[in-house]
Coordinates of C-alpha atoms in Angstrom, one line a residue:
M1 CA -0.9 -3.1 24.4
V2 CA -4.0 -5.2 23.4
F3 CA -2.7 -7.9 25.8
I4 CA -2.6 -5.4 28.7
V5 CA -6.2 -4.3 27.8
V6 CA -7.4 -7.9 27.8
I7 CA -5.7 -8.9 31.1
S8 CA -6.8 -5.8 32.9
S9 CA -10.4 -6.3 31.5
V10 CA -10.5 -9.9 32.7
L11 CA -9.3 -9.0 36.2
L12 CA -11.7 -6.0 36.4
A13 CA -14.6 -8.3 35.4
V14 CA -13.6 -10.8 38.0
C15 CA -13.4 -8.2 40.8
T16 CA -16.7 -6.7 39.7
S17 CA -18.6 -10.0 39.9
L18 CA -16.9 -11.0 43.2
K19 CA -17.8 -7.8 45.0
P20 CA -21.5 -8.6 45.4
I21 CA -20.7 -12.2 46.4
Y22 CA -18.3 -11.0 49.2
L23 CA -21.0 -8.5 50.3
Q24 CA -23.7 -11.2 50.4
N25 CA -21.5 -13.5 52.5
A26 CA -20.6 -10.7 54.9
I27 CA -24.2 -9.8 55.4
D28 CA -25.4 -13.4 55.8
A29 CA -22.6 -14.1 58.3
V30 CA -23.7 -11.2 60.5
D31 CA -27.4 -12.1 60.0
V32 CA -27.0 -15.7 61.2
G33 CA -24.3 -14.8 63.8
A34 CA -21.7 -17.0 62.0
G35 CA -17.9 -16.2 62.1
G36 CA -16.0 -14.9 59.1
A37 CA -18.0 -11.7 58.6
L38 CA -14.8 -9.5 59.0
T39 CA -12.9 -11.6 56.5
M40 CA -15.7 -11.4 54.0
F41 CA -15.9 -7.6 54.5
L42 CA -12.1 -7.2 54.0
C43 CA -12.5 -9.3 50.8
Y44 CA -15.3 -7.0 49.7
V45 CA -13.0 -3.9 50.3
A46 CA -10.2 -5.6 48.4
S47 CA -12.5 -6.3 45.4
I48 CA -13.3 -2.5 45.4
L49 CA -9.6 -1.6 45.4
G50 CA -9.1 -4.1 42.6
I51 CA -11.9 -2.5 40.6
L52 CA -10.2 0.9 40.9
L53 CA -6.8 -0.4 40.1
F54 CA -7.7 -2.6 37.1
E55 CA -10.2 0.0 35.7
T56 CA -7.3 2.6 35.7
A57 CA -5.0 0.2 33.9
R58 CA -7.7 -0.7 31.4
Q59 CA -8.5 2.9 30.6
L60 CA -4.8 3.9 30.3
S61 CA -4.0 0.9 28.0
T62 CA -7.1 1.5 25.9
G63 CA -6.2 5.2 25.5
K64 CA -2.7 4.2 24.4
Y65 CA -4.1 1.6 22.0
R66 CA -6.4 4.2 20.5
N67 CA -3.6 6.6 19.9
S68 CA -1.5 3.9 18.4
R69 CA -4.3 2.9 16.0
L70 CA -4.9 6.5 15.0
F71 CA -1.2 7.0 14.3
S72 CA -0.9 3.7 12.3
L73 CA -4.0 4.3 10.1
K74 CA -3.2 7.9 9.4
R75 CA 0.4 6.9 8.5
K76 CA -0.8 4.3 6.1
V77 CA -3.3 6.6 4.4
M78 CA -0.7 9.4 4.1
A79 CA 1.8 6.9 2.7
H80 CA -0.9 5.7 0.3
I81 CA -1.5 9.3 -0.9
V82 CA 2.2 10.1 -1.2
Y83 CA 3.0 7.0 -3.3
M84 CA -0.2 7.1 -5.3
P85 CA 0.4 7.2 -9.1
P86 CA 0.0 10.8 -10.4
R87 CA -2.9 9.9 -12.7
K88 CA -4.9 8.3 -10.0
F89 CA -4.2 11.2 -7.7
R90 CA -5.6 13.7 -10.2
E91 CA -8.7 11.5 -10.6
E92 CA -9.3 11.5 -6.9
Q93 CA -11.0 14.3 -4.9
G94 CA -8.2 15.6 -2.7
Q95 CA -10.7 17.0 -0.1
N96 CA -12.1 13.5 0.4
Y97 CA -8.7 12.4 1.8
V98 CA -8.9 15.4 4.1
T99 CA -12.2 14.0 5.4
T100 CA -10.7 10.5 5.7
L101 CA -7.7 11.8 7.7
N102 CA -9.4 14.3 9.9
N103 CA -12.8 12.7 10.5
E104 CA -13.3 9.1 9.2
I105 CA -10.2 7.5 10.7
E106 CA -11.1 8.9 14.1
M107 CA -14.7 7.7 13.8
L108 CA -13.4 4.3 12.7
V109 CA -11.0 4.0 15.6
D110 CA -13.5 5.1 18.2
S111 CA -16.5 3.3 16.8
Y112 CA -14.9 0.1 15.7
Y113 CA -11.4 -0.7 17.2
V114 CA -11.9 0.8 20.6
T115 CA -15.5 -0.2 20.8
R116 CA -14.4 -3.8 19.9
L117 CA -12.3 -3.9 23.0
E118 CA -15.2 -2.4 25.1
L119 CA -17.5 -5.0 23.6
A120 CA -15.1 -7.8 24.8
Y121 CA -15.0 -6.2 28.2
S122 CA -18.8 -5.9 28.4
I123 CA -19.1 -9.6 27.4
L124 CA -16.6 -10.5 30.2
V125 CA -18.6 -8.6 32.8
L126 CA -21.8 -10.2 31.6
I127 CA -20.4 -13.7 31.8
T128 CA -18.8 -13.2 35.2
C129 CA -22.0 -11.6 36.6
V130 CA -24.2 -14.4 35.2
I131 CA -21.8 -16.9 36.9
A132 CA -22.2 -14.9 40.1
L133 CA -26.0 -15.0 39.7
L134 CA -25.8 -18.8 39.2
Y135 CA -24.0 -19.0 42.5
I136 CA -26.8 -17.0 44.2
N137 CA -29.8 -18.4 42.4
G138 CA -30.2 -20.4 39.2
Y139 CA -33.5 -18.9 38.3
L140 CA -32.1 -15.4 38.4
A141 CA -29.5 -16.4 35.9
I142 CA -32.1 -17.6 33.5
I143 CA -34.0 -14.3 33.8
I144 CA -30.9 -12.2 33.2
I145 CA -30.0 -14.2 30.1
V146 CA -33.5 -13.6 28.6
S147 CA -33.4 -9.9 29.5
T148 CA -30.0 -9.7 27.9
V149 CA -30.9 -11.3 24.6
C150 CA -33.8 -8.9 24.0
P151 CA -31.8 -5.7 23.8
I152 CA -29.1 -7.4 21.7
V153 CA -31.8 -8.5 19.2
A154 CA -33.2 -5.0 19.2
S155 CA -29.7 -3.6 18.5
A156 CA -29.3 -6.0 15.5
V157 CA -32.6 -4.8 14.1
Q158 CA -32.0 -1.1 14.7
G159 CA -28.3 -1.2 13.8
K160 CA -28.9 -1.1 10.1
A161 CA -30.8 2.2 10.4
L162 CA -27.9 3.7 12.3
E163 CA -25.4 2.5 9.8
K164 CA -27.4 4.1 7.0
R165 CA -27.7 7.4 8.8
T166 CA -23.9 7.4 9.5
N167 CA -23.2 6.8 5.8
F168 CA -25.5 9.7 4.9
Y169 CA -23.6 11.9 7.3
T170 CA -20.2 10.9 6.0
M171 CA -21.2 11.6 2.4
A172 CA -22.6 15.0 3.4
L173 CA -19.4 15.8 5.3
E174 CA -17.2 14.8 2.4
K175 CA -19.2 17.1 0.1
L176 CA -18.9 20.0 2.6
N177 CA -15.1 19.5 2.8
V178 CA -14.9 19.5 -1.0
M179 CA -16.7 22.8 -1.1
I180 CA -14.6 24.3 1.7
G181 CA -11.4 23.2 -0.2
N182 CA -12.8 24.9 -3.3
L183 CA -13.4 28.0 -1.2
I184 CA -9.8 28.0 0.0
H185 CA -8.1 27.1 -3.3
G186 CA -10.5 29.0 -5.6
Y187 CA -10.8 32.1 -3.5
P188 CA -9.3 34.4 -6.2
I189 CA -11.8 33.1 -8.7
I190 CA -14.7 33.7 -6.3
K191 CA -13.5 37.3 -5.7
V192 CA -12.8 38.4 -9.3
N193 CA -16.1 37.0 -10.5
H194 CA -17.9 38.6 -7.6
I195 CA -19.8 35.4 -6.7
E196 CA -19.4 35.6 -3.0
R197 CA -23.1 35.5 -2.3
E198 CA -23.8 32.7 -4.7
Y199 CA -20.9 30.6 -3.5
L200 CA -21.8 31.3 0.2
Q201 CA -25.4 30.2 -0.5
T202 CA -24.1 26.9 -2.0
L203 CA -21.7 26.4 0.9
E204 CA -24.5 27.1 3.4
Q205 CA -26.7 24.5 1.7
D206 CA -24.0 21.9 2.0
N207 CA -23.3 22.9 5.6
E208 CA -27.0 22.7 6.4
K209 CA -27.3 19.2 4.8
A210 CA -24.3 18.0 6.8
A211 CA -25.8 19.4 10.0
H212 CA -29.2 17.8 9.3
A213 CA -27.5 14.5 8.5
E214 CA -25.6 14.6 11.7
F215 CA -28.7 15.4 13.7
A216 CA -30.6 12.6 11.9
K217 CA -27.8 10.2 12.9
A218 CA -28.0 11.5 16.5
K219 CA -31.8 11.0 16.6
T220 CA -31.4 7.5 15.3
K221 CA -28.8 6.7 17.9
I222 CA -31.0 8.1 20.7
R223 CA -33.9 6.0 19.4
V224 CA -31.8 2.9 19.4
N225 CA -30.5 3.6 22.9
M226 CA -34.0 4.3 24.2
I227 CA -35.3 1.0 22.9
I228 CA -32.3 -0.9 24.2
G229 CA -32.6 0.8 27.6
L230 CA -36.3 0.1 27.9
L231 CA -35.8 -3.6 27.3
S232 CA -32.9 -3.7 29.7
Y233 CA -34.9 -2.1 32.5
I234 CA -37.8 -4.3 31.9
G235 CA -35.5 -7.2 32.4
E236 CA -34.2 -5.6 35.6
V237 CA -37.7 -5.1 37.0
V238 CA -38.5 -8.8 36.3
M239 CA -35.3 -9.9 38.0
V240 CA -35.9 -7.7 41.1
G241 CA -39.5 -8.8 41.4
F242 CA -38.5 -12.4 41.3
S243 CA -35.8 -11.8 43.9
I244 CA -38.4 -10.3 46.3
Y245 CA -40.7 -13.2 45.7
E246 CA -37.9 -15.7 46.5
I247 CA -36.9 -14.0 49.7
S248 CA -40.6 -14.0 50.8
K249 CA -40.6 -17.8 50.4
G250 CA -37.4 -18.2 52.4
R251 CA -35.5 -19.5 49.4
L252 CA -33.3 -16.3 49.2
S253 CA -31.3 -14.7 52.0
V254 CA -31.1 -11.0 52.8
G255 CA -27.4 -11.0 51.7
A256 CA -28.3 -12.8 48.5
L257 CA -30.9 -10.2 47.8
V258 CA -28.4 -7.4 48.3
G259 CA -25.9 -9.2 46.1
A260 CA -28.6 -9.9 43.4
L261 CA -29.7 -6.2 43.4
Q262 CA -26.1 -5.1 43.0
L263 CA -25.6 -7.6 40.2
S264 CA -28.9 -6.5 38.5
E265 CA -27.6 -2.9 38.5
M266 CA -24.2 -4.0 37.2
L267 CA -25.8 -6.1 34.5
V268 CA -27.7 -3.1 33.1
I269 CA -24.4 -1.5 32.1
P270 CA -23.0 -4.4 30.0
T271 CA -26.4 -5.3 28.6
N272 CA -26.9 -1.7 27.4
S273 CA -23.2 -1.5 26.4
I274 CA -23.2 -4.7 24.3
S275 CA -26.3 -3.6 22.3
Y276 CA -25.0 -0.1 21.8
Q277 CA -21.5 -1.3 20.9
I278 CA -22.8 -3.6 18.3
S279 CA -24.8 -0.8 16.8
E280 CA -21.8 1.5 17.0
M281 CA -19.5 -1.0 15.2
R282 CA -22.1 -1.5 12.5
S283 CA -22.5 2.2 12.0
V284 CA -19.0 2.6 10.6
T285 CA -19.1 -0.5 8.3
G286 CA -19.0 1.8 5.3
I287 CA -16.1 3.8 6.5
R288 CA -14.2 0.6 7.5
Q289 CA -14.8 -0.9 4.0
K290 CA -13.7 2.4 2.4
I291 CA -10.4 2.6 4.3
R292 CA -9.8 -1.1 3.9
Q293 CA -10.2 -0.8 0.1
L294 CA -8.1 2.3 0.1
L295 CA -5.2 0.6 1.9
S296 CA -5.6 -2.6 -0.2
V297 CA -4.4 -0.8 -3.3
P298 CA -0.6 -1.4 -3.7
D299 CA 1.5 1.7 -3.8
S300 CA 4.6 2.4 -5.8
A301 CA 6.9 3.2 -2.9
A302 CA 9.8 1.4 -4.7
A303 CA 10.6 1.0 -8.3
L304 CA 10.8 -2.4 -9.9
T305 CA 14.3 -1.5 -11.3
A306 CA 16.9 0.8 -9.9
A307 CA 17.2 4.0 -11.9
P308 CA 20.3 4.1 -14.1
T309 CA 22.4 7.1 -15.0
I310 CA 20.5 8.5 -18.0
E311 CA 22.3 8.2 -21.3
Y312 CA 19.3 8.7 -23.5
M313 CA 15.5 8.9 -23.3
E314 CA 13.6 7.6 -26.3
L315 CA 10.0 7.9 -27.6
D316 CA 9.0 4.9 -29.7
N317 CA 5.7 5.2 -31.6
V318 CA 4.1 7.0 -28.6
S319 CA 0.5 8.0 -28.9
F320 CA -1.8 9.6 -26.3
R321 CA -5.5 10.4 -26.4
H322 CA -7.8 12.0 -23.8
E323 CA -11.2 10.4 -24.1
E324 CA -11.7 10.5 -27.9
K325 CA -9.4 13.3 -28.7
V326 CA -5.9 12.5 -30.1
I327 CA -3.3 14.6 -28.3
L328 CA -0.1 12.9 -29.5
S329 CA 0.2 10.6 -32.5
H330 CA 3.1 8.1 -33.2
A331 CA 5.9 10.2 -31.7
N332 CA 9.4 9.0 -32.2
Y333 CA 12.5 10.8 -30.9
R334 CA 15.7 10.2 -28.9
F335 CA 16.9 12.7 -26.3
E336 CA 20.6 12.4 -25.7
A337 CA 22.3 13.2 -22.4
G338 CA 24.1 16.4 -22.1
K339 CA 22.2 18.2 -24.9
K340 CA 19.7 21.0 -24.7
Y341 CA 16.2 20.6 -26.2
L342 CA 13.4 23.1 -26.7
I343 CA 9.9 21.9 -27.4
L344 CA 7.6 24.6 -28.9
G345 CA 3.9 24.6 -29.7
E346 CA 0.8 26.6 -29.6
N347 CA -1.6 26.5 -26.6
G348 CA -3.5 23.1 -26.8
S349 CA -0.9 21.6 -29.1
G350 CA 0.0 18.9 -26.5
K351 CA 3.2 20.3 -25.0
S352 CA 2.0 19.8 -21.4
T353 CA 0.9 16.3 -22.3
L354 CA 4.3 15.4 -23.7
F355 CA 5.9 17.0 -20.6
K356 CA 3.8 14.8 -18.3
L357 CA 4.7 11.7 -20.4
L358 CA 8.4 12.3 -20.2
T359 CA 8.3 13.1 -16.4
G360 CA 6.0 10.3 -15.4
L361 CA 3.1 12.4 -14.4
E362 CA 1.0 10.6 -17.1
T363 CA 1.5 6.8 -17.6
E364 CA -1.5 5.8 -19.7
Y365 CA -0.2 5.9 -23.3
E366 CA 0.4 3.7 -26.3
G367 CA 3.9 2.8 -27.5
C368 CA 7.0 2.9 -25.4
I369 CA 9.1 5.5 -23.6
S370 CA 12.4 4.2 -22.4
V371 CA 15.6 5.2 -20.6
N372 CA 18.7 3.5 -21.9
G373 CA 16.4 0.9 -23.4
T374 CA 14.4 0.2 -20.2
D375 CA 10.7 0.9 -20.2
I376 CA 10.3 4.1 -18.2
R377 CA 7.3 2.8 -16.4
R378 CA 9.6 0.2 -14.6
L379 CA 11.7 3.0 -13.3
W380 CA 9.3 5.4 -11.6
P381 CA 9.5 6.8 -9.0
A382 CA 13.2 6.0 -8.5
L383 CA 13.9 7.9 -11.8
Y384 CA 13.1 11.1 -10.0
D385 CA 16.4 10.7 -8.2
Q386 CA 18.0 11.3 -11.6
I387 CA 15.9 14.1 -13.1
G388 CA 14.7 17.4 -11.9
V389 CA 11.3 18.8 -12.8
V390 CA 10.3 22.4 -12.6
L391 CA 6.6 23.2 -13.2
Q392 CA 5.3 26.5 -14.3
D393 CA 2.9 26.7 -11.3
A394 CA 5.5 26.6 -8.6
F395 CA 3.8 25.3 -5.4
I396 CA 5.2 26.7 -2.2
F397 CA 4.5 24.7 1.0
D398 CA 3.2 26.4 4.1
D399 CA 6.6 26.0 5.8
T400 CA 9.9 27.8 6.0
F401 CA 11.8 29.0 2.9
L402 CA 14.6 26.6 3.7
Q403 CA 12.3 23.6 3.9
N404 CA 10.8 24.8 0.6
V405 CA 14.2 24.6 -1.1
T406 CA 15.7 21.6 0.6
L407 CA 12.3 19.8 0.6
Y408 CA 12.9 18.4 4.1
R409 CA 16.5 17.3 3.5
P410 CA 18.7 19.2 6.0
A411 CA 21.9 18.1 4.3
L412 CA 21.1 20.3 1.3
R413 CA 21.1 23.5 3.3
E414 CA 24.4 24.9 2.1
R415 CA 23.8 23.9 -1.5
A416 CA 20.3 25.4 -1.3
V417 CA 21.8 28.8 -0.3
S418 CA 24.4 28.5 -3.0
A419 CA 21.7 27.7 -5.6
M420 CA 19.7 30.7 -4.6
H421 CA 22.7 33.0 -5.0
S422 CA 23.4 31.5 -8.5
L423 CA 19.8 32.4 -9.5
G424 CA 20.3 36.0 -8.5
M425 CA 18.3 35.8 -5.3
D426 CA 20.9 37.9 -3.2
A427 CA 18.3 40.6 -2.5
F428 CA 15.8 37.9 -1.5
L429 CA 18.3 36.3 0.9
A430 CA 19.1 39.7 2.4
S431 CA 15.5 40.5 3.1
H432 CA 14.2 37.1 4.1
D433 CA 15.1 34.7 6.9
L434 CA 15.3 31.2 5.5
D435 CA 13.8 29.9 8.7
Q436 CA 10.9 32.3 8.2
V437 CA 7.5 30.6 7.6
F438 CA 6.2 31.3 4.1
Q439 CA 2.6 31.3 5.4
N440 CA 3.3 34.6 7.1
T441 CA 4.7 36.3 4.1
K442 CA 2.6 35.2 1.2
G443 CA 1.9 38.8 0.1
N444 CA 5.6 39.5 -0.3
L445 CA 6.4 36.6 -2.7
S446 CA 6.1 37.3 -6.4
G447 CA 5.4 34.7 -9.1
G448 CA 9.0 35.1 -10.3
E449 CA 10.4 34.5 -6.8
R450 CA 8.2 31.4 -6.5
Q451 CA 9.7 30.0 -9.8
K452 CA 13.3 30.8 -8.6
L453 CA 12.6 28.9 -5.4
A454 CA 11.4 25.9 -7.5
L455 CA 14.5 26.1 -9.7
A456 CA 16.7 26.3 -6.5
R457 CA 15.2 23.0 -5.4
V458 CA 16.5 21.2 -8.5
L459 CA 19.9 23.0 -8.6
A460 CA 20.5 22.2 -4.9
E461 CA 20.2 18.5 -5.7
N462 CA 22.7 18.8 -8.6
K463 CA 20.5 16.9 -11.0
R464 CA 22.0 16.2 -14.4
V465 CA 18.7 16.1 -16.3
I466 CA 16.3 18.9 -15.9
F467 CA 12.8 19.3 -17.4
L468 CA 11.4 22.9 -17.5
D469 CA 7.7 23.6 -18.1
E470 CA 7.8 27.4 -18.8
A471 CA 9.8 27.6 -15.6
T472 CA 10.8 31.2 -16.0
A473 CA 7.5 32.6 -17.5
N474 CA 6.7 34.6 -14.4
M475 CA 10.1 36.3 -14.1
D476 CA 11.1 39.6 -15.6
K477 CA 12.8 39.3 -19.0
G478 CA 16.3 40.0 -17.7
S479 CA 16.2 37.4 -14.9
S480 CA 14.6 34.8 -17.3
Q481 CA 17.3 35.2 -19.9
K482 CA 20.1 35.2 -17.4
I483 CA 18.9 32.0 -15.7
L484 CA 18.1 30.1 -19.0
S485 CA 21.4 31.2 -20.4
Q486 CA 23.3 29.9 -17.4
L487 CA 21.5 26.5 -17.5
L488 CA 21.9 26.1 -21.3
R489 CA 25.7 26.8 -21.1
T490 CA 26.3 24.3 -18.3
D491 CA 28.3 21.4 -19.8
G492 CA 27.0 17.9 -19.2
L493 CA 23.6 19.1 -18.1
T494 CA 20.6 17.8 -20.1
V495 CA 17.8 20.3 -20.5
I496 CA 14.4 19.6 -22.0
S497 CA 12.4 22.8 -21.9
I498 CA 8.7 23.3 -22.8
E499 CA 7.9 26.8 -24.0
H500 CA 5.2 28.8 -25.7
K501 CA 7.5 31.6 -26.8
V502 CA 11.2 32.1 -26.5
S503 CA 13.4 35.2 -26.8
P504 CA 15.5 35.2 -30.0
E505 CA 18.6 35.6 -27.9
I506 CA 18.1 32.3 -26.2
L507 CA 17.2 30.2 -29.2
P508 CA 20.8 29.6 -30.4
L509 CA 21.7 28.1 -27.1
Y510 CA 19.6 25.0 -27.7
D511 CA 21.1 22.1 -29.6
T512 CA 17.7 21.0 -31.0
I513 CA 14.3 22.7 -31.4
L514 CA 11.3 20.4 -31.6
E515 CA 7.8 21.5 -32.4
L516 CA 4.4 19.9 -31.7
R517 CA 2.0 20.5 -34.5
D518 CA -1.2 18.6 -35.4
T519 CA -0.5 15.9 -32.8
H520 CA 3.0 15.2 -34.3
L521 CA 6.4 15.9 -32.9
E522 CA 8.8 17.2 -35.5
E523 CA 12.4 18.5 -35.4
R524 CA 12.7 22.0 -36.7
A525 CA 15.3 22.4 -39.4

């Protein structure tokens, strides 16, 4: 696609510079009564048709190149986010990625990649027009070169200010997007604490800062363009004045004057464009460096070692601390395949931390966690093909119920429905269309139903190792006991369950009960 843009740009620039020359020759031929005027006029018309044809081709190919670049960069950033290690994802501001995907990539493509092609075209037009001027009059060529350099120098001087204003605007926009994201995700907190007015004031302040930053950027761009335009038109005036002087001395024909005037008008466009395009490209330097740095970080799309069938998972002298606080200290334990384990502990005892360590959501720890003797950090994310993880906060995508259970794998449809029946969701299936979009029925979905959908995801995949993080806490007691009893009585299934409290009826179904107390993991007798 870039090749087509370049070829059409070259041909367009050639036709653009030949048009005034053909016009000059046609006028001069008529003026002196020489032959060939009709031929030159037809060449002049052909150059106009060529301009229309090649400009259309250039714009179409540039538009396709722009779309291709947008798609490619967004795909790479989305892949980077998807494959980002969980710890790094938690440390990042998620709304910043929204800004990158929705705003910054488009700014980068328009202001750098597309502008780079436009800059190349402007330079081509400038070169071909200067050559045409040399053909008409050498002194005119010298004048146009001087008048071209001045705006470019001005652009280089002013470009830094535009880059600075663009960076300010980008940062203000990121802050605003973060606050908007907090509004959407933290809406219940805002309502129940009755802070609508206070939060709206904060949001309005950030919105106002973003608007001021955008206007400051626009004013700087206008100032830069005005300076560049002024210098360009000064050069044009000098050139036209010189042309009139030359024709009065008989050193320039009427046709040459007409051609020179056309070229002078045509040269204003690339002269202005080059200066503006340089400023535009510099204005997104910060965004370009940000996205380049973002995409330079290797992802974990593939594990270093294929995940084996899990025979055992072992903690060997594992410790974890958050800042200066010790959460887990020198934990040692082996989880055998096919057995059912319950991990108990008070709030803040480290249950959630241990869960994250075992499921790869936290990888910064001391000691070793292994599967069949292989360090577990060598197996992520492929190990997720072997284990199922059900979190207490069951996230539901804004998509159909079927997509929420199959997780975008159509082959699992029948097993997904079967899993939902096994979880006692007959009434749900009778009252909901699986192809119904969840976004339209949020008010009709309880916390327990959310957790059942999350469990159905794991059961539909027929995983043989399941981690449960209080996965039935939001269900009614009867449903919770029935589902846990069913899972714990399944032969060959490994269950590692994190709970705060457990019904006495369920306790005997576990093979082993572990307890986290004072940063230590102990087996209850």
